[in-house]
Amino acid sequence: PVVDREILSAYTWWLNDMYLNNPLPLPINSNPGMVFPPRTFRSPNDIARFAARLIVAILDHKDILDRRALPVERATSREKGQPLCMTQYYRLLTSYRVPGKPRDSIYSKLQQDEVETNPGPENIVVACRNHLYILGLRSPDQTRLTEDEISSQFLTIITEAPRLMSAAPVGILTSDRRDTWASAREKLREDVQNRQNLDLIENALLAVCLDDPLPASFNCRTLRSDVPEAFRGHIVNARDETNMAHQMIHGGGSAANSANRWFDMTFQLVISSDGVWGLCYEHSPAEGVAVIQLMEEVIKKCDNMPPPTSNILSNIHCLPPQRLEWDLDNQIQRYMQDVAQNLDCMVEDLDFYVYRYPGYGKEFIKSVKCSPDAYIQLSLQLAYYRLYRKLVATYESASTRRFQLGRVDCIRSAHVEALQWVMTMCQDESGAEESEAEDIQTGKRVTFSLYDIQQKLQLFDAAMKKQTEIMVENILGQGIDIHLLGLREMAKELGEPIPDIFQDEVYKIANHFALSTSQVEEMSTKYLFW
């Protein structure tokens, strides 16, 4: 569809403000991770076969995208039936984030109107033991490789990489600050071979990272044995879901798999040799709902594929994977060491644990006539208040896909009604919300609660109503944050003075989100997403 210049400008302002202006490293700060149900691998053949099937399923999905044939989704509530913008679904396999100064940029590998006449090379990056390979998915006559042929290519990499000398951890460079990585990238591109390597990587559909498992002791600062079994979820060789999630989010540090990544890539499938698998994705092209829709379809297709009828053949006639070789001077090598130290500090500083709550879920919440989203948001406010005795600016994403190029606006969950409710819930934990008197008969001090159960419920209902009201305003385009962003950026573009509100201390406090939240209700409980 044709996009008005004004709409494109507004989207660019939002994209820059939300992602591309931010110089912080992508891992931990921006790139989400997902963990899928573990697989059972008995041999390298099983790993190669599984990786190939994932790629075949993704290529089937790509064919739908190339035809622009995705069914248009429609709103299921609040003015039901409105069409939702599908643009971000089409960016997943065509976008790449390029580091830059003063801001990053998004490189579109292929314009949609070029797809039918020029399907592109269809290469993927495969990382194994820090070695980076380019795996072509088309034969010299431009026919697409079969599942067996792709399996053979993966098996070649899996067997070859461990036998090679240790690879220079070039992938670790993508984990650094965006401005410093931009400088290093320009330095790399001064060499012809390095420039060709980067061009191949940046034009690839996606990356597949073939990992070694993290040790079960990784990030284990508490006794996991103390966690009830019902709360633990998947366990693989003593690795719990906390351990698995760290592998997807950042790779485990420079001594583990963090250099076996290319964090600028929109889509990175991560497959560990012990059957743990998931993905890490670069967030700027799309929201989680687009990634989840793709992966649920891919997993379903893989699960429905028939068992292989033969072993993987190593003598299939197709071009072997191309291992990338780099020309790295002393300056780049010192820089890689510095980046590795920086990343290891970030990994060490990340205090992150996964717990499952089996008591109840959204069905119970709905049965008591509450919105699951609002219920969870108020629960987060209560938890934060119990810890710190205050509320802070809270970000919750609200989909604005009812509008062309719409992504998200901000539901601000820390409102007056939430504060009133959490204070009443904590009245028995702090004297600030209680009244004391002396019992005449016993002479003992007696504490009287200012609010009874009924009053707490009334305040809870008021907070739920307010939370829902703010959510509806946002999804219908009546939130405040995107409009304020447009006001500020339009003033800049027109060369007019920036309105005073943007210099006010209150505005700065309101936009420092100490609590940032998100959830995807459509997501299957089998998958974990951060």
XYZ file of C-alpha atoms in Angstrom:
530
model
C 0.000 0.000 0.000
C 1.034 3.598 -0.647
C 2.185 5.372 2.520
C 1.651 9.123 2.877
C 4.820 11.139 3.436
C 3.401 12.522 6.687
C 2.703 9.027 8.035
C 6.193 7.860 7.084
C 7.722 10.889 8.831
C 5.718 10.195 11.988
C 6.821 6.546 11.969
C 10.451 7.577 11.451
C 10.252 9.936 14.443
C 8.869 7.124 16.575
C 11.422 4.561 15.337
C 14.343 6.890 15.973
C 13.108 7.856 19.429
C 12.263 4.311 20.506
C 15.247 2.451 19.039
C 17.676 4.005 16.593
C 18.771 6.988 18.707
C 19.624 4.709 21.632
C 23.382 3.986 21.723
C 23.178 1.234 24.361
C 24.282 -2.309 23.417
C 21.560 -4.488 21.884
C 21.929 -7.599 24.086
C 20.124 -7.305 27.432
C 19.033 -3.697 26.742
C 16.955 -4.177 23.595
C 17.008 -7.612 21.936
C 14.357 -9.968 23.375
C 14.913 -13.698 23.780
C 12.530 -16.620 23.458
C 12.835 -20.191 24.724
C 10.899 -22.976 23.015
C 10.186 -26.521 24.295
C 13.492 -28.460 24.232
C 14.182 -31.133 21.624
C 15.953 -34.458 21.943
C 19.141 -34.755 19.903
C 20.883 -38.122 19.804
C 23.601 -37.117 17.335
C 24.872 -34.204 15.224
C 22.629 -35.567 12.455
C 19.577 -34.752 14.560
C 20.769 -31.188 15.110
C 21.426 -30.697 11.394
C 18.056 -32.177 10.444
C 16.165 -30.017 12.935
C 17.952 -26.849 11.826
C 17.175 -27.669 8.189
C 13.494 -28.203 8.936
C 13.283 -24.862 10.675
C 14.792 -23.197 7.607
C 12.430 -25.039 5.232
C 9.426 -23.911 7.292
C 10.703 -20.311 7.387
C 11.234 -20.355 3.609
C 7.632 -21.523 3.172
C 6.560 -18.538 5.247
C 8.842 -16.275 3.210
C 7.037 -17.363 0.049
C 3.793 -16.077 1.573
C 5.482 -12.816 2.513
C 6.970 -12.436 -0.982
C 3.462 -12.728 -2.442
C 2.191 -10.299 0.202
C -0.443 -12.927 0.915
C -0.699 -12.791 4.700
C -4.361 -12.540 5.747
C -5.105 -9.120 7.189
C -5.745 -9.394 10.913
C -8.657 -7.523 12.444
C -9.365 -6.099 15.865
C -11.194 -8.538 18.131
C -12.399 -5.976 20.675
C -13.067 -2.236 21.017
C -14.565 -1.396 17.633
C -14.267 -4.983 16.415
C -13.394 -5.740 12.841
C -11.048 -2.838 12.166
C -8.168 -3.981 9.898
C -4.738 -4.021 11.540
C -1.555 -2.849 9.819
C 0.520 -5.861 8.702
C 3.657 -3.972 7.611
C 5.864 -5.124 10.469
C 5.203 -8.782 9.571
C 6.874 -8.160 6.209
C 9.988 -6.635 7.788
C 11.124 -9.733 9.691
C 13.174 -11.299 6.890
C 14.036 -8.137 4.961
C 15.458 -5.778 7.607
C 18.877 -5.363 9.171
C 20.019 -2.843 11.803
C 23.179 -0.988 10.798
C 25.197 0.709 13.585
C 25.796 4.406 13.057
C 26.663 7.792 14.489
C 24.696 9.721 15.664
C 22.035 7.056 15.151
C 21.564 3.586 13.685
C 19.655 2.926 10.483
C 17.496 0.106 9.145
C 18.730 -1.457 5.924
C 15.985 -3.009 3.800
C 17.539 -5.932 1.954
C 14.913 -6.064 -0.762
C 12.061 -3.735 -1.592
C 8.752 -5.567 -1.715
C 8.055 -4.512 -5.314
C 11.324 -6.202 -6.360
C 10.515 -9.636 -4.925
C 8.603 -11.102 -7.857
C 11.270 -10.168 -10.428
C 14.286 -10.677 -8.156
C 13.833 -13.170 -5.296
C 17.341 -12.421 -3.988
C 20.194 -14.776 -3.138
C 18.520 -16.402 -0.077
C 21.580 -16.892 2.086
C 21.691 -17.407 5.828
C 24.484 -16.910 8.348
C 25.449 -19.922 10.456
C 27.567 -19.394 13.575
C 29.340 -22.355 15.156
C 32.197 -22.154 17.683
C 32.505 -18.443 16.772
C 33.136 -19.337 13.127
C 30.754 -17.571 10.750
C 29.539 -19.292 7.583
C 27.358 -18.245 4.683
C 24.979 -21.044 3.723
C 23.345 -20.567 0.323
C 19.779 -21.857 0.048
C 19.735 -21.956 -3.747
C 21.729 -24.136 -6.109
C 23.714 -22.680 -9.041
C 20.602 -23.062 -11.253
C 18.652 -20.964 -8.683
C 16.424 -23.820 -7.509
C 15.914 -23.884 -3.767
C 17.782 -26.562 -1.798
C 15.813 -29.483 -0.420
C 15.589 -30.404 3.250
C 18.214 -33.139 2.758
C 20.584 -30.727 1.009
C 20.228 -28.096 3.735
C 20.726 -30.802 6.384
C 23.941 -31.831 4.661
C 25.178 -28.224 4.733
C 24.461 -27.901 8.451
C 26.166 -31.225 9.171
C 29.266 -30.055 7.295
C 29.466 -27.000 9.561
C 28.773 -28.962 12.760
C 31.561 -31.431 12.026
C 34.067 -28.957 10.589
C 33.964 -26.035 13.057
C 35.198 -27.957 16.162
C 38.229 -29.190 14.210
C 39.387 -25.733 13.191
C 41.651 -23.396 15.085
C 39.868 -21.032 17.483
C 38.024 -18.365 15.563
C 38.482 -14.652 16.131
C 35.306 -13.601 17.982
C 34.165 -11.084 15.379
C 30.524 -11.539 16.371
C 31.253 -10.095 19.813
C 31.669 -6.673 18.168
C 27.902 -6.480 17.591
C 27.325 -6.579 21.365
C 28.993 -3.233 22.063
C 27.595 0.292 22.195
C 26.151 1.265 18.861
C 28.412 4.270 18.271
C 31.634 2.397 19.083
C 30.538 -0.626 17.036
C 29.832 1.779 14.167
C 33.427 3.025 14.322
C 34.793 -0.533 14.437
C 32.583 -1.531 11.495
C 33.988 1.327 9.406
C 37.488 0.183 10.348
C 36.644 -3.386 9.289
C 35.241 -2.183 5.966
C 38.583 -0.637 5.023
C 39.703 -4.157 4.101
C 38.202 -5.616 0.919
C 37.690 -9.118 2.343
C 36.098 -7.829 5.521
C 33.813 -5.565 3.511
C 32.645 -8.488 1.391
C 31.998 -10.527 4.555
C 29.918 -7.763 6.092
C 27.930 -7.318 2.885
C 27.124 -11.050 2.865
C 26.043 -10.994 6.516
C 23.943 -7.857 6.188
C 22.069 -9.264 3.192
C 21.349 -12.663 4.769
C 17.799 -13.687 5.646
C 18.643 -14.643 9.219
C 21.272 -16.286 11.405
C 21.377 -19.762 12.914
C 23.587 -20.023 16.002
C 24.755 -23.578 16.780
C 25.717 -23.352 20.457
C 27.359 -25.358 23.169
C 25.227 -25.648 26.336
C 25.731 -23.277 29.247
C 26.861 -25.028 32.432
C 24.026 -25.754 34.863
C 25.757 -23.547 37.431
C 25.520 -20.448 35.221
C 23.912 -17.506 37.061
C 23.046 -19.853 39.924
C 23.073 -17.505 42.920
C 20.260 -19.261 44.741
C 19.560 -22.882 45.494
C 17.364 -23.973 42.630
C 16.509 -27.108 44.578
C 14.476 -24.859 46.880
C 12.120 -24.004 44.020
C 9.047 -26.300 44.029
C 8.964 -28.636 41.053
C 5.702 -27.166 39.739
C 7.438 -23.802 39.400
C 10.488 -25.038 37.479
C 9.169 -25.723 33.980
C 11.505 -27.423 31.495
C 14.721 -29.022 32.777
C 17.510 -30.266 30.456
C 20.543 -31.908 32.071
C 20.038 -29.855 35.257
C 19.641 -26.661 33.207
C 16.484 -24.794 34.187
C 14.525 -22.169 32.279
C 16.511 -19.331 33.843
C 19.672 -20.837 32.399
C 18.038 -21.360 28.993
C 16.726 -17.790 28.899
C 20.174 -16.325 29.560
C 21.518 -18.307 26.609
C 18.894 -16.786 24.307
C 19.190 -13.211 25.612
C 22.984 -12.794 25.550
C 24.673 -16.161 24.982
C 26.322 -16.525 28.387
C 29.320 -14.216 28.002
C 32.485 -14.136 25.919
C 33.711 -17.500 27.247
C 30.422 -19.138 26.259
C 28.284 -18.270 23.209
C 28.080 -14.473 23.095
C 30.580 -14.284 20.215
C 28.567 -16.964 18.426
C 25.989 -14.295 17.584
C 25.357 -11.373 15.267
C 23.099 -9.133 17.337
C 22.323 -6.709 14.462
C 20.473 -9.515 12.661
C 16.694 -9.267 12.976
C 16.257 -13.005 13.421
C 18.722 -15.331 15.194
C 17.682 -18.935 15.752
C 19.708 -20.440 18.611
C 20.104 -24.226 18.759
C 22.131 -25.774 21.568
C 23.597 -29.266 21.190
C 21.686 -30.466 24.278
C 18.287 -29.742 22.700
C 17.694 -26.316 24.243
C 16.650 -23.868 21.550
C 14.982 -20.541 20.959
C 15.781 -17.213 19.386
C 17.138 -13.742 19.907
C 15.707 -10.986 17.740
C 16.508 -7.364 17.046
C 13.457 -5.392 18.118
C 13.385 -2.324 15.863
C 11.633 -3.831 12.772
C 8.697 -5.482 14.569
C 6.877 -6.203 17.812
C 6.800 -9.582 19.511
C 3.405 -10.522 18.074
C 4.854 -10.741 14.534
C 7.753 -12.935 15.687
C 5.464 -15.206 17.684
C 3.072 -15.632 14.770
C 5.963 -16.676 12.526
C 7.500 -19.065 15.070
C 4.214 -20.729 16.025
C 3.632 -21.452 12.342
C 7.218 -22.713 11.917
C 7.040 -25.008 14.954
C 3.684 -26.399 13.841
C 5.058 -27.181 10.374
C 8.156 -28.844 11.807
C 6.113 -30.986 14.169
C 3.901 -32.125 11.281
C 6.791 -33.117 9.006
C 7.172 -36.904 8.549
C 10.194 -38.654 10.078
C 13.243 -38.664 7.782
C 13.492 -41.812 5.663
C 17.289 -41.834 5.373
C 20.465 -40.549 6.967
C 22.004 -37.279 5.875
C 24.320 -37.724 2.912
C 27.586 -35.811 2.871
C 28.196 -36.130 -0.864
C 25.147 -34.189 -2.050
C 26.173 -32.070 -5.023
C 25.752 -28.439 -3.967
C 28.127 -25.660 -3.095
C 29.594 -26.120 0.404
C 29.011 -23.478 3.072
C 31.416 -20.544 2.813
C 33.427 -19.954 5.975
C 34.181 -16.262 6.383
C 37.820 -15.344 6.938
C 38.733 -11.959 8.368
C 41.738 -9.672 8.159
C 41.987 -8.222 11.675
C 44.720 -5.784 12.632
C 45.991 -5.207 16.167
C 43.586 -2.329 16.743
C 40.517 -4.486 16.001
C 41.867 -7.375 18.074
C 42.388 -5.095 21.088
C 38.933 -3.715 20.550
C 37.417 -7.231 20.561
C 39.072 -7.860 23.928
C 37.607 -4.633 25.336
C 34.162 -5.478 23.984
C 34.322 -8.949 25.527
C 35.076 -7.423 28.932
C 32.213 -4.949 28.548
C 29.771 -7.689 27.655
C 30.900 -9.914 30.503
C 30.248 -7.048 32.926
C 26.727 -6.632 31.526
C 26.053 -10.360 31.809
C 27.344 -10.424 35.372
C 25.192 -7.418 36.253
C 21.982 -8.979 34.907
C 19.902 -10.291 37.812
C 17.320 -12.380 36.016
C 15.366 -15.436 37.104
C 12.442 -17.291 35.587
C 9.656 -18.612 37.790
C 6.392 -20.210 36.767
C 3.269 -19.668 38.829
C 0.960 -22.693 38.558
C -1.755 -21.445 40.926
C -3.992 -19.856 38.296
C -3.865 -18.001 35.004
C -5.933 -15.834 32.730
C -8.992 -18.133 32.745
C -9.498 -17.632 36.480
C -8.907 -13.889 36.109
C -11.559 -13.729 33.397
C -13.947 -15.788 35.543
C -13.912 -13.028 38.176
C -14.685 -10.498 35.438
C -11.238 -8.879 35.333
C -9.032 -8.069 32.372
C -5.911 -10.299 32.601
C -3.775 -7.443 31.275
C -5.050 -4.909 33.815
C -4.857 -7.507 36.596
C -1.176 -8.188 35.919
C -0.366 -4.492 35.606
C -1.929 -3.717 38.988
C -0.107 -6.716 40.470
C 3.174 -5.243 39.246
C 2.319 -1.899 40.832
C 1.530 -3.625 44.124
C 4.776 -5.595 44.046
C 6.822 -2.478 43.307
C 5.121 -0.506 46.074
C 5.742 -3.275 48.595
C 9.437 -3.172 47.740
C 10.033 0.583 47.525
C 7.002 2.306 49.103
C 6.429 4.388 46.005
C 5.309 4.100 42.407
C 7.376 5.102 39.389
C 6.726 5.882 35.744
C 5.670 2.573 34.204
C 5.705 1.645 30.524
C 3.349 -0.928 29.049
C 3.160 -1.247 25.287
C -0.228 -0.766 23.615
C -0.650 -1.835 20.005
C -1.552 0.969 17.596
C -1.855 -1.294 14.549
C -5.307 0.091 13.763
C -3.339 2.919 12.120
C -1.037 2.709 9.091
C 2.525 1.848 10.186
C 1.273 1.791 13.783
C 3.470 0.002 16.318
C 2.892 0.861 19.998
C 2.059 3.707 22.336
C 2.580 3.819 26.108
C 0.005 2.706 28.675
C 1.060 4.468 31.880
C 0.081 2.053 34.639
C 1.232 4.166 37.612
C -1.876 6.309 38.014
C -3.562 7.832 41.066
C -6.157 5.056 41.275
C -3.407 2.404 41.311
C -1.559 4.267 44.062
C -4.690 4.517 46.222
C -5.309 0.794 45.892
C -1.740 -0.386 46.574
C -1.530 1.839 49.658
C -4.650 0.222 51.098
C -3.280 -3.248 50.300
C -0.103 -2.412 52.224
C -1.752 -0.768 55.206
C -0.957 -3.733 57.462
C 2.711 -3.586 56.440
C 3.361 0.084 57.223
C 2.211 2.347 60.003
C 1.818 5.173 57.519
C -1.610 3.914 56.507
C -2.796 2.829 59.959
C -4.222 4.382 63.095
C -3.150 3.360 66.617
C -5.015 3.580 69.963
C -4.727 2.098 73.448
C -7.084 -0.661 74.568
C -8.660 0.550 77.838
C -8.962 -2.923 79.409
C -5.511 -4.347 78.563
C -3.476 -1.178 78.185
C -1.941 -2.554 74.974
C -1.501 -0.583 71.775
C -4.036 -1.703 69.162
C -3.761 -1.036 65.423
C -6.916 -0.255 63.466
C -6.964 -0.573 59.673
C -8.411 2.428 57.920
C -9.855 0.310 55.104
C -11.917 -2.863 55.268
C -12.095 -5.580 52.608
C -15.063 -3.992 50.861
C -13.292 -0.646 50.554
C -10.185 -2.362 49.185
C -12.330 -4.072 46.559
C -13.914 -0.767 45.606
C -10.501 0.837 45.164
C -9.346 -2.202 43.177
C -12.357 -1.870 40.867
C -11.608 1.829 40.393
C -7.968 1.068 39.557
C -8.993 -1.671 37.096
C -11.452 0.689 35.439
C -8.789 3.381 35.079
C -6.220 0.922 33.717
C -8.686 -0.340 31.109
C -9.665 3.217 30.205
C -6.033 4.183 29.547
C -5.478 1.026 27.504
C -8.512 1.704 25.292
C -7.455 5.315 24.745
C -4.033 4.144 23.572
C -5.135 1.441 21.147
C -7.641 3.883 19.628
C -4.910 6.464 19.056
C -5.767 8.748 21.950
C -2.693 8.183 24.112
C -0.380 11.056 25.003
C 3.169 9.904 24.287
C 3.132 9.614 20.490
C 1.285 12.926 20.189
C 3.853 14.664 22.398
C 6.660 13.071 20.382
C 5.092 14.430 17.190
C 4.821 17.909 18.710
C 8.487 17.920 19.715
C 9.810 16.540 16.436
C 7.624 18.810 14.323
C 8.983 21.827 16.188
C 12.521 20.647 15.430
C 11.731 20.011 11.770
C 10.146 23.444 11.339
C 12.982 25.184 13.181
C 10.645 26.465 15.872
C 11.412 26.695 19.613
C 10.921 23.433 21.481
C 7.801 23.807 23.693
C 8.580 24.410 27.376
C 6.940 21.163 28.499
C 9.869 19.146 27.131
C 12.329 21.025 29.364
C 10.206 20.626 32.489
C 11.590 18.399 35.261
C 8.207 16.677 35.617
C 8.306 15.633 31.946
C 11.789 14.179 32.400
C 10.712 12.211 35.477
C 7.594 10.957 33.685
C 9.743 9.600 30.846
C 12.274 7.783 32.981
C 10.643 4.351 33.033
C 12.059 2.489 36.017
C 9.455 -0.205 35.355
C 9.028 -1.354 31.754
C 6.528 -4.111 31.050
C 5.007 -6.018 28.161
C 2.993 -9.127 27.551
C 1.614 -11.019 24.576
C -1.648 -12.627 25.619
C -2.005 -14.629 22.410
C 1.247 -16.451 23.123
C 1.136 -20.140 23.968
C 2.124 -20.979 27.541
C 4.603 -23.481 26.067
C 6.902 -20.619 25.054
C 8.848 -18.200 27.208
C 9.428 -14.660 25.955
C 11.514 -11.767 27.361
